[in-house]
PDB file of C-alpha atoms in Angstrom:
ATOM      1  CA  MET B  20      -6.046  15.823  -8.901  1.00  0.00           C
ATOM      2  CA  PHE B  21      -2.506  16.172  -7.502  1.00  0.00           C
ATOM      3  CA  ILE B  22      -1.811  19.497  -5.785  1.00  0.00           C
ATOM      4  CA  PRO B  23       1.875  20.285  -5.033  1.00  0.00           C
ATOM      5  CA  VAL B  24       2.722  22.065  -1.780  1.00  0.00           C
ATOM      6  CA  GLU B  25       5.369  24.198  -3.483  1.00  0.00           C
ATOM      7  CA  ALA B  26       5.135  26.494  -6.480  1.00  0.00           C
ATOM      8  CA  THR B  27       7.312  24.189  -8.593  1.00  0.00           C
ATOM      9  CA  PRO B  28       5.702  20.750  -8.999  1.00  0.00           C
ATOM     10  CA  PRO B  29       8.026  17.825  -8.169  1.00  0.00           C
ATOM     11  CA  SER B  30       9.157  15.450 -10.878  1.00  0.00           C
ATOM     12  CA  PHE B  31       8.259  11.766 -10.537  1.00  0.00           C
ATOM     13  CA  LYS B  32       9.679  10.573 -13.849  1.00  0.00           C
ATOM     14  CA  GLY B  33      11.414   7.242 -13.371  1.00  0.00           C
ATOM     15  CA  PHE B  34      10.283   6.981  -9.729  1.00  0.00           C
ATOM     16  CA  THR B  35       8.752   3.961  -8.012  1.00  0.00           C
ATOM     17  CA  LEU B  36       5.311   4.675  -6.529  1.00  0.00           C
ATOM     18  CA  ILE B  37       4.006   2.805  -3.470  1.00  0.00           C
ATOM     19  CA  LEU B  38       0.387   3.183  -2.390  1.00  0.00           C
ATOM     20  CA  PRO B  39      -1.980   1.317  -0.068  1.00  0.00           C
ATOM     21  CA  ALA B  40      -5.338  -0.182  -0.853  1.00  0.00           C
ATOM     22  CA  ILE B  41      -7.901   0.420   1.888  1.00  0.00           C
ATOM     23  CA  ALA B  42      -8.366  -3.213   2.880  1.00  0.00           C
ATOM     24  CA  VAL B  43      -8.908  -5.552   5.824  1.00  0.00           C
ATOM     25  CA  GLY B  44      -7.000  -4.516   8.949  1.00  0.00           C
ATOM     26  CA  ASN B  45      -5.603  -1.350   7.309  1.00  0.00           C
ATOM     27  CA  VAL B  46      -2.369  -3.308   6.988  1.00  0.00           C
ATOM     28  CA  ALA B  47      -1.189  -1.503   3.849  1.00  0.00           C
ATOM     29  CA  GLN B  48      -1.665   1.936   5.419  1.00  0.00           C
ATOM     30  CA  LEU B  49       0.337   0.867   8.469  1.00  0.00           C
ATOM     31  CA  ALA B  50       3.089  -0.469   6.205  1.00  0.00           C
ATOM     32  CA  VAL B  51       3.201   2.841   4.316  1.00  0.00           C
ATOM     33  CA  ASP B  52       3.459   4.660   7.660  1.00  0.00           C
ATOM     34  CA  LEU B  53       6.598   2.649   8.422  1.00  0.00           C
ATOM     35  CA  ILE B  54       8.146   3.499   5.051  1.00  0.00           C
ATOM     36  CA  VAL B  55       7.455   7.249   5.290  1.00  0.00           C
ATOM     37  CA  SER B  56       8.596   7.441   8.921  1.00  0.00           C
ATOM     38  CA  THR B  57      11.764   5.369   8.474  1.00  0.00           C
ATOM     39  CA  LEU B  58      12.953   7.183   5.350  1.00  0.00           C
ATOM     40  CA  SER B  59      11.904  10.613   6.720  1.00  0.00           C
ATOM     41  CA  MET B  60      10.196  11.279   3.415  1.00  0.00           C
ATOM     42  CA  LYS B  61       9.205  14.824   2.513  1.00  0.00           C
ATOM     43  CA  ARG B  62       5.582  15.709   1.842  1.00  0.00           C
ATOM     44  CA  VAL B  63       5.394  17.213  -1.652  1.00  0.00           C
ATOM     45  CA  GLY B  64       1.654  17.366  -2.298  1.00  0.00           C
ATOM     46  CA  TYR B  65      -1.775  15.908  -1.774  1.00  0.00           C
ATOM     47  CA  MET B  66      -4.644  14.461  -3.797  1.00  0.00           C
ATOM     48  CA  HIS B  67      -7.715  16.684  -4.040  1.00  0.00           C
ATOM     49  CA  THR B  68     -10.668  14.379  -4.653  1.00  0.00           C
ATOM     50  CA  ASP B  69     -14.274  13.858  -3.609  1.00  0.00           C
ATOM     51  CA  CYS B  70     -13.841  10.070  -3.766  1.00  0.00           C
ATOM     52  CA  LEU B  71     -12.486   9.747  -0.207  1.00  0.00           C
ATOM     53  CA  VAL B  72     -14.128  10.590   3.094  1.00  0.00           C
ATOM     54  CA  PRO B  73     -12.693  14.028   3.990  1.00  0.00           C
ATOM     55  CA  MET B  74     -10.582  14.302   7.126  1.00  0.00           C
ATOM     56  CA  VAL B  75      -7.854  16.441   8.651  1.00  0.00           C
ATOM     57  CA  GLY B  76      -5.512  15.907  11.587  1.00  0.00           C
ATOM     58  CA  PRO B  77      -2.094  16.707  13.079  1.00  0.00           C
ATOM     59  CA  ASN B  78       1.199  15.542  11.614  1.00  0.00           C
ATOM     60  CA  PRO B  79       1.365  11.734  12.047  1.00  0.00           C
ATOM     61  CA  TYR B  80       5.138  11.740  11.558  1.00  0.00           C
ATOM     62  CA  ALA B  81       5.984  14.632  13.913  1.00  0.00           C
ATOM     63  CA  THR B  82       9.434  14.478  15.475  1.00  0.00           C
ATOM     64  CA  SER B  83       9.311  17.777  17.362  1.00  0.00           C
ATOM     65  CA  ALA B  84       6.813  20.203  18.882  1.00  0.00           C
ATOM     66  CA  GLU B  85       7.300  22.571  15.933  1.00  0.00           C
ATOM     67  CA  ASP B  86       6.057  20.230  13.240  1.00  0.00           C
ATOM     68  CA  ALA B  87       3.443  18.497  15.408  1.00  0.00           C
ATOM     69  CA  GLY B  88       0.928  21.243  14.662  1.00  0.00           C
ATOM     70  CA  GLU B  89       1.043  20.828  10.883  1.00  0.00           C
ATOM     71  CA  LEU B  90      -2.295  19.852   9.380  1.00  0.00           C
ATOM     72  CA  HIS B  91      -2.421  16.736   7.226  1.00  0.00           C
ATOM     73  CA  THR B  92      -5.227  15.497   5.024  1.00  0.00           C
ATOM     74  CA  THR B  93      -6.848  12.416   3.509  1.00  0.00           C
ATOM     75  CA  ALA B  94      -4.397  11.521   0.733  1.00  0.00           C
ATOM     76  CA  GLU B  95      -0.842  12.888   0.680  1.00  0.00           C
ATOM     77  CA  VAL B  96       2.214  12.278  -1.488  1.00  0.00           C
ATOM     78  CA  TYR B  97       5.716  11.880  -0.055  1.00  0.00           C
ATOM     79  CA  ARG B  98       8.987  11.795  -1.974  1.00  0.00           C
ATOM     80  CA  ASP B  99      12.571  10.584  -1.518  1.00  0.00           C
ATOM     81  CA  ALA B 100      14.634  11.977  -4.390  1.00  0.00           C
ATOM     82  CA  GLU B 101      17.735   9.935  -3.543  1.00  0.00           C
ATOM     83  CA  LYS B 102      15.912   6.610  -3.703  1.00  0.00           C
ATOM     84  CA  LYS B 103      13.648   7.783  -6.564  1.00  0.00           C
ATOM     85  CA  LEU B 104      10.705   6.743  -4.436  1.00  0.00           C
ATOM     86  CA  ALA B 105       7.257   8.289  -4.045  1.00  0.00           C
ATOM     87  CA  VAL B 106       4.548   7.208  -1.621  1.00  0.00           C
ATOM     88  CA  LEU B 107       0.850   8.013  -1.651  1.00  0.00           C
ATOM     89  CA  GLN B 108      -0.640   7.590   1.829  1.00  0.00           C
ATOM     90  CA  ILE B 109      -4.441   7.306   2.061  1.00  0.00           C
ATOM     91  CA  ARG B 110      -5.934   7.847   5.510  1.00  0.00           C
ATOM     92  CA  SER B 111      -9.697   7.542   5.089  1.00  0.00           C
ATOM     93  CA  PRO B 112     -12.190   5.145   3.498  1.00  0.00           C
ATOM     94  CA  LEU B 113     -13.146   5.252  -0.144  1.00  0.00           C
ATOM     95  CA  ILE B 114     -16.729   6.263  -0.936  1.00  0.00           C
ATOM     96  CA  GLN B 115     -18.072   3.073  -2.519  1.00  0.00           C
ATOM     97  CA  SER B 116     -20.112   4.747  -5.251  1.00  0.00           C
ATOM     98  CA  ARG B 117     -16.989   6.581  -6.458  1.00  0.00           C
ATOM     99  CA  SER B 118     -14.598   3.629  -6.556  1.00  0.00           C
ATOM    100  CA  ARG B 119     -14.332   3.556 -10.352  1.00  0.00           C
ATOM    101  CA  LYS B 120     -13.824   7.317 -10.504  1.00  0.00           C
ATOM    102  CA  PHE B 121     -11.021   7.077  -7.938  1.00  0.00           C
ATOM    103  CA  ARG B 122      -9.294   4.316  -9.868  1.00  0.00           C
ATOM    104  CA  LYS B 123      -9.461   6.396 -13.055  1.00  0.00           C
ATOM    105  CA  LEU B 124      -7.966   9.340 -11.180  1.00  0.00           C
ATOM    106  CA  LEU B 125      -5.085   7.220  -9.891  1.00  0.00           C
ATOM    107  CA  VAL B 126      -4.334   5.611 -13.252  1.00  0.00           C
ATOM    108  CA  SER B 127      -4.410   8.999 -14.994  1.00  0.00           C
ATOM    109  CA  TRP B 128      -2.014  10.503 -12.425  1.00  0.00           C
ATOM    110  CA  ILE B 129       0.340   7.517 -12.590  1.00  0.00           C
ATOM    111  CA  LYS B 130       0.562   7.773 -16.382  1.00  0.00           C
ATOM    112  CA  ALA B 131       0.924  11.564 -16.410  1.00  0.00           C
ATOM    113  CA  SER B 132       3.670  11.449 -13.751  1.00  0.00           C
ATOM    114  CA  GLU B 133       5.636   8.805 -15.713  1.00  0.00           C
ATOM    115  CA  PHE B 134       6.339   6.526 -12.749  1.00  0.00           C
ATOM    116  CA  SER B 135       8.597   3.656 -13.777  1.00  0.00           C
ATOM    117  CA  ARG B 136       6.600   1.183 -11.676  1.00  0.00           C
ATOM    118  CA  THR B 137       3.747   1.163  -9.178  1.00  0.00           C
ATOM    119  CA  VAL B 138       3.395  -1.123  -6.157  1.00  0.00           C
ATOM    120  CA  VAL B 139       0.002  -1.508  -4.490  1.00  0.00           C
ATOM    121  CA  LEU B 140       0.138  -2.844  -0.930  1.00  0.00           C
ATOM    122  CA  SER B 141      -2.975  -4.675   0.248  1.00  0.00           C
ATOM    123  CA  SER B 142      -4.487  -7.402   2.423  1.00  0.00           C
ATOM    124  CA  SER B 143      -7.169 -10.047   2.164  1.00  0.00           C
ATOM    125  CA  HIS B 144      -9.377 -11.964   4.602  1.00  0.00           C
ATOM    126  CA  ALA B 145      -7.471 -14.938   6.033  1.00  0.00           C
ATOM    127  CA  TYR B 146     -10.686 -16.841   6.761  1.00  0.00           C
ATOM    128  CA  GLN B 147     -11.672 -16.903   3.075  1.00  0.00           C
ATOM    129  CA  ARG B 148      -8.543 -18.662   1.868  1.00  0.00           C
ATOM    130  CA  ASP B 149      -8.778 -21.733  -0.322  1.00  0.00           C
ATOM    131  CA  ASP B 150      -7.276 -25.015   0.928  1.00  0.00           C
ATOM    132  CA  GLN B 151      -4.153 -24.563  -1.200  1.00  0.00           C
ATOM    133  CA  GLN B 152      -3.635 -21.078   0.275  1.00  0.00           C
ATOM    134  CA  LEU B 153      -3.493 -22.417   3.835  1.00  0.00           C
ATOM    135  CA  LYS B 154      -0.058 -23.896   3.227  1.00  0.00           C
ATOM    136  CA  GLY B 155       3.164 -21.917   3.512  1.00  0.00           C
ATOM    137  CA  THR B 156       3.469 -18.147   3.501  1.00  0.00           C
ATOM    138  CA  PRO B 157       0.481 -15.794   3.935  1.00  0.00           C
ATOM    139  CA  LEU B 158       2.066 -13.384   1.436  1.00  0.00           C
ATOM    140  CA  ARG B 159       1.096 -13.161  -2.229  1.00  0.00           C
ATOM    141  CA  TYR B 160       1.812 -10.984  -5.257  1.00  0.00           C
ATOM    142  CA  LEU B 161       0.291 -10.072  -8.608  1.00  0.00           C
ATOM    143  CA  VAL B 162       1.942  -8.408 -11.597  1.00  0.00           C
ATOM    144  CA  THR B 163       0.584  -6.879 -14.787  1.00  0.00           C
ATOM    145  CA  PRO B 164       2.051  -8.112 -18.102  1.00  0.00           C
ATOM    146  CA  ALA B 165       4.244  -4.986 -18.281  1.00  0.00           C
ATOM    147  CA  MET B 166       5.601  -5.576 -14.781  1.00  0.00           C
ATOM    148  CA  ARG B 167       6.168  -9.268 -15.498  1.00  0.00           C
ATOM    149  CA  THR B 168       8.382  -8.290 -18.405  1.00  0.00           C
ATOM    150  CA  ALA B 169      10.332  -5.785 -16.296  1.00  0.00           C
ATOM    151  CA  SER B 170      10.595  -7.552 -12.931  1.00  0.00           C
ATOM    152  CA  GLY B 171       9.241 -11.090 -13.367  1.00  0.00           C
ATOM    153  CA  PRO B 172      12.654 -12.806 -13.192  1.00  0.00           C
ATOM    154  CA  ALA B 173      13.638 -10.850 -10.059  1.00  0.00           C
ATOM    155  CA  LEU B 174      10.439 -11.837  -8.241  1.00  0.00           C
ATOM    156  CA  ALA B 175      10.806 -15.456  -9.334  1.00  0.00           C
ATOM    157  CA  GLU B 176      14.345 -15.453  -7.959  1.00  0.00           C
ATOM    158  CA  LEU B 177      13.024 -14.282  -4.589  1.00  0.00           C
ATOM    159  CA  GLY B 178      10.732 -17.300  -4.486  1.00  0.00           C
ATOM    160  CA  TRP B 179       7.579 -15.230  -4.001  1.00  0.00           C
ATOM    161  CA  VAL B 180       4.191 -16.929  -4.358  1.00  0.00           C
ATOM    162  CA  GLU B 181       1.798 -15.531  -6.954  1.00  0.00           C
ATOM    163  CA  MET B 182      -1.857 -15.057  -6.017  1.00  0.00           C
ATOM    164  CA  GLU B 183      -3.826 -18.106  -7.063  1.00  0.00           C
ATOM    165  CA  ARG B 184      -6.826 -17.946  -9.386  1.00  0.00           C
ATOM    166  CA  LEU B 185      -9.653 -19.897  -7.761  1.00  0.00           C
ATOM    167  CA  SER B 186     -12.833 -21.536  -8.960  1.00  0.00           C
ATOM    168  CA  PRO B 187     -15.901 -19.422  -8.095  1.00  0.00           C
ATOM    169  CA  TYR B 188     -17.644 -22.710  -7.297  1.00  0.00           C
ATOM    170  CA  PRO B 189     -15.343 -24.874  -5.109  1.00  0.00           C
ATOM    171  CA  GLY B 190     -15.395 -28.510  -6.136  1.00  0.00           C
ATOM    172  CA  LEU B 191     -16.356 -27.863  -9.759  1.00  0.00           C
ATOM    173  CA  VAL B 192     -13.168 -28.488 -11.714  1.00  0.00           C
ATOM    174  CA  GLU B 193     -14.673 -27.321 -15.007  1.00  0.00           C
ATOM    175  CA  ALA B 194     -15.369 -23.797 -13.661  1.00  0.00           C
ATOM    176  CA  GLU B 195     -12.904 -21.210 -14.972  1.00  0.00           C
ATOM    177  CA  PRO B 196     -10.550 -19.991 -12.195  1.00  0.00           C
ATOM    178  CA  ARG B 197     -10.912 -16.303 -11.322  1.00  0.00           C
ATOM    179  CA  LEU B 198      -8.954 -13.768  -9.352  1.00  0.00           C
ATOM    180  CA  SER B 199     -10.573 -13.140  -5.971  1.00  0.00           C
ATOM    181  CA  ILE B 200      -9.275 -10.807  -3.242  1.00  0.00           C
ATOM    182  CA  PRO B 201     -11.980 -10.753  -0.514  1.00  0.00           C
ATOM    183  CA  GLY B 202     -11.563  -7.776   1.801  1.00  0.00           C
ATOM    184  CA  GLY B 203      -9.085  -6.184  -0.588  1.00  0.00           C
ATOM    185  CA  GLY B 204     -11.104  -3.068  -1.439  1.00  0.00           C
ATOM    186  CA  VAL B 205     -10.064  -1.575  -4.791  1.00  0.00           C
ATOM    187  CA  THR B 206      -7.101  -3.952  -5.165  1.00  0.00           C
ATOM    188  CA  LYS B 207      -8.627  -6.193  -7.835  1.00  0.00           C
ATOM    189  CA  GLY B 208     -10.127  -3.264  -9.764  1.00  0.00           C
ATOM    190  CA  LEU B 209      -6.868  -1.330  -9.707  1.00  0.00           C
ATOM    191  CA  PHE B 210      -4.930  -4.392 -10.848  1.00  0.00           C
ATOM    192  CA  THR B 211      -7.404  -4.958 -13.695  1.00  0.00           C
ATOM    193  CA  ASP B 212      -7.124  -1.300 -14.719  1.00  0.00           C
ATOM    194  CA  GLY B 213      -3.329  -1.614 -14.651  1.00  0.00           C
ATOM    195  CA  CYS B 214      -3.473  -4.569 -17.028  1.00  0.00           C
ATOM    196  CA  GLN B 215      -5.798  -2.755 -19.422  1.00  0.00           C
ATOM    197  CA  GLU B 216      -3.762   0.463 -19.361  1.00  0.00           C
ATOM    198  CA  GLU B 217      -0.449  -1.431 -19.725  1.00  0.00           C
ATOM    199  CA  LEU B 218       0.923  -0.041 -16.461  1.00  0.00           C
ATOM    200  CA  CYS B 219       4.019  -1.506 -14.856  1.00  0.00           C
ATOM    201  CA  LEU B 220       2.137  -2.421 -11.664  1.00  0.00           C
ATOM    202  CA  ALA B 221       2.471  -5.012  -8.907  1.00  0.00           C
ATOM    203  CA  VAL B 222       0.263  -5.929  -5.963  1.00  0.00           C
ATOM    204  CA  VAL B 223       1.855  -7.236  -2.762  1.00  0.00           C
ATOM    205  CA  LEU B 224      -0.606  -8.468  -0.149  1.00  0.00           C
ATOM    206  CA  VAL B 225      -0.914 -10.482   3.054  1.00  0.00           C
ATOM    207  CA  PHE B 226      -3.737 -12.674   4.344  1.00  0.00           C
ATOM    208  CA  CYS B 227      -4.836 -11.423   7.768  1.00  0.00           C
ATOM    209  CA  SER B 228      -7.737 -10.917  10.182  1.00  0.00           C
ATOM    210  CA  GLU B 229      -9.062  -7.775  11.832  1.00  0.00           C
ATOM    211  CA  GLY B 230      -7.478  -6.919  15.189  1.00  0.00           C
ATOM    212  CA  ASP B 231      -4.014  -5.729  16.124  1.00  0.00           C
ATOM    213  CA  ASN B 232      -2.547  -5.653  12.617  1.00  0.00           C
ATOM    214  CA  VAL B 233       0.806  -4.067  13.483  1.00  0.00           C
ATOM    215  CA  PRO B 234       2.628  -7.443  13.152  1.00  0.00           C
ATOM    216  CA  ASP B 235       0.983  -7.919   9.730  1.00  0.00           C
ATOM    217  CA  ALA B 236       2.248  -4.485   8.661  1.00  0.00           C
ATOM    218  CA  PHE B 237       5.813  -5.423   9.625  1.00  0.00           C
ATOM    219  CA  THR B 238       5.457  -8.743   7.781  1.00  0.00           C
ATOM    220  CA  LEU B 239       4.242  -6.966   4.641  1.00  0.00           C
ATOM    221  CA  VAL B 240       6.860  -4.201   4.633  1.00  0.00           C
ATOM    222  CA  ASN B 241       9.703  -6.650   5.358  1.00  0.00           C
ATOM    223  CA  HIS B 242       8.514  -8.753   2.419  1.00  0.00           C
ATOM    224  CA  LEU B 243       8.436  -5.689   0.162  1.00  0.00           C
ATOM    225  CA  ASN B 244      11.929  -4.753   1.307  1.00  0.00           C
ATOM    226  CA  GLU B 245      13.287  -8.039  -0.048  1.00  0.00           C
ATOM    227  CA  TRP B 246      12.502  -6.709  -3.512  1.00  0.00           C
ATOM    228  CA  LEU B 247      12.847  -2.914  -3.339  1.00  0.00           C
ATOM    229  CA  LEU B 248      15.650  -2.776  -0.722  1.00  0.00           C
ATOM    230  CA  LEU B 249      14.256   0.320   0.963  1.00  0.00           C
ATOM    231  CA  VAL B 250      16.278  -0.087   4.170  1.00  0.00           C
ATOM    232  CA  ASP B 251      19.434  -1.984   5.064  1.00  0.00           C
ATOM    233  CA  ASN B 252      19.506  -5.005   7.333  1.00  0.00           C
ATOM    234  CA  ASP B 253      21.229  -4.828  10.714  1.00  0.00           C
ATOM    235  CA  LYS B 254      23.910  -7.291  11.848  1.00  0.00           C
ATOM    236  CA  ARG B 255      21.272  -9.877  12.746  1.00  0.00           C
ATOM    237  CA  GLY B 256      19.666  -9.613   9.311  1.00  0.00           C
ATOM    238  CA  ALA B 257      16.602  -7.737  10.540  1.00  0.00           C
ATOM    239  CA  GLN B 258      15.288  -4.494   9.082  1.00  0.00           C
ATOM    240  CA  LYS B 259      15.176  -1.370  11.203  1.00  0.00           C
ATOM    241  CA  TRP B 260      11.808   0.344  10.821  1.00  0.00           C
ATOM    242  CA  LYS B 261      10.938   3.551  12.653  1.00  0.00           C
ATOM    243  CA  VAL B 262       7.469   3.482  14.211  1.00  0.00           C
ATOM    244  CA  PRO B 263       5.743   6.903  13.877  1.00  0.00           C
ATOM    245  CA  GLY B 264       4.687   8.665  17.058  1.00  0.00           C
ATOM    246  CA  SER B 265       1.048   8.628  15.970  1.00  0.00           C
ATOM    247  CA  TRP B 266       0.943   4.872  16.594  1.00  0.00           C
ATOM    248  CA  ARG B 267       0.916   5.549  20.343  1.00  0.00           C
ATOM    249  CA  LEU B 268      -2.817   6.250  19.947  1.00  0.00           C
ATOM    250  CA  LEU B 269      -3.507   3.480  17.452  1.00  0.00           C
ATOM    251  CA  PHE B 270      -6.072   1.924  19.799  1.00  0.00           C
ATOM    252  CA  GLY B 271      -7.050   5.117  21.589  1.00  0.00           C
ATOM    253  CA  SER B 272      -5.821   6.448  24.913  1.00  0.00           C
ATOM    254  CA  SER B 273      -5.430   4.240  27.972  1.00  0.00           C
ATOM    255  CA  HIS B 274      -8.193   3.879  30.552  1.00  0.00           C
ATOM    256  CA  PRO B 275      -8.445   6.626  33.184  1.00  0.00           C
ATOM    257  CA  PRO B 276      -7.207   5.468  36.627  1.00  0.00           C
ATOM    258  CA  SER B 277     -10.190   7.168  38.266  1.00  0.00           C
ATOM    259  CA  ILE B 278     -12.556   4.399  37.137  1.00  0.00           C
ATOM    260  CA  PHE B 279     -11.039   2.013  39.715  1.00  0.00           C
TER     261      PHE B 279
END
C-alpha cells in the first residue's frame, strides 16, 4: 500500500516509473540511487508492506546536517514533476514466501496510479550466460507486448539487444527456448505479470558478478539514459551522475589505525 507523506496524494498519471529488482550485486538499487541523487528527487511517499524485511536508517541522500537526521524506510517513492518521473527505491530483501504477494501489490499500484510506462532495472549472474550471450554487450532488455507497441521502434533504433530465450537443456535443439534470468530475483515474475496484465513495462538488466558493483551501476544507468534521457551529456559525451553521500560507507568504515 502506498502511503503519501503529505495530506494531498501526488498524481502519477502519465509518469514513467523506475524501480529496481533485488538482484545479484544490488546493481539496480545502486543505479536508482544515482538517479534520485542526481535529479534531487523529492520523497513523496513510501510503500507499507510486510513483504520486505523491515529496516530504517538516516537519509541516504543528505546534502546538509539538517536533513541528515531524517528517517528513511524500506521502500520509498520519489518524484520529479518536471520530468514526469517517479522512482521506487527498495532497500531491503524480499521475503521469499511473499514474492507473489509483493508482485501483486506492485502491479495493482502501477495500474491504480496510471503510470504511462514502467521500467524495471535488474541484473543477472554473468557466470550463467549462454555461449551466445558471451559476445558483445553485457546489457539486455525485455518488453511486454504493450511496451513493444509504444517504444519498440525507439529501442530498435538504439541498437539494444533483447534478452535471449534459451533452451532449458543445452544441446537439445528440439527443447522449447525459455526466458531465464538467474540471480534476477522477482524480475522474471514481474515481467510475466506485466505481460498478463497488459502493462507497458520494460526490463533493463546487466550481466554481472558479486563484488564492487558500482561500475555495473554506472553502466546500467548510462544505458538507461540513452533511452529516457534523464540527464544531459557533458562536452565529452559523458553523463554527469551525482554519487550520494551514503556510498562513502558502501563497504563499511575503514580499518582503525590502532590495529597496526
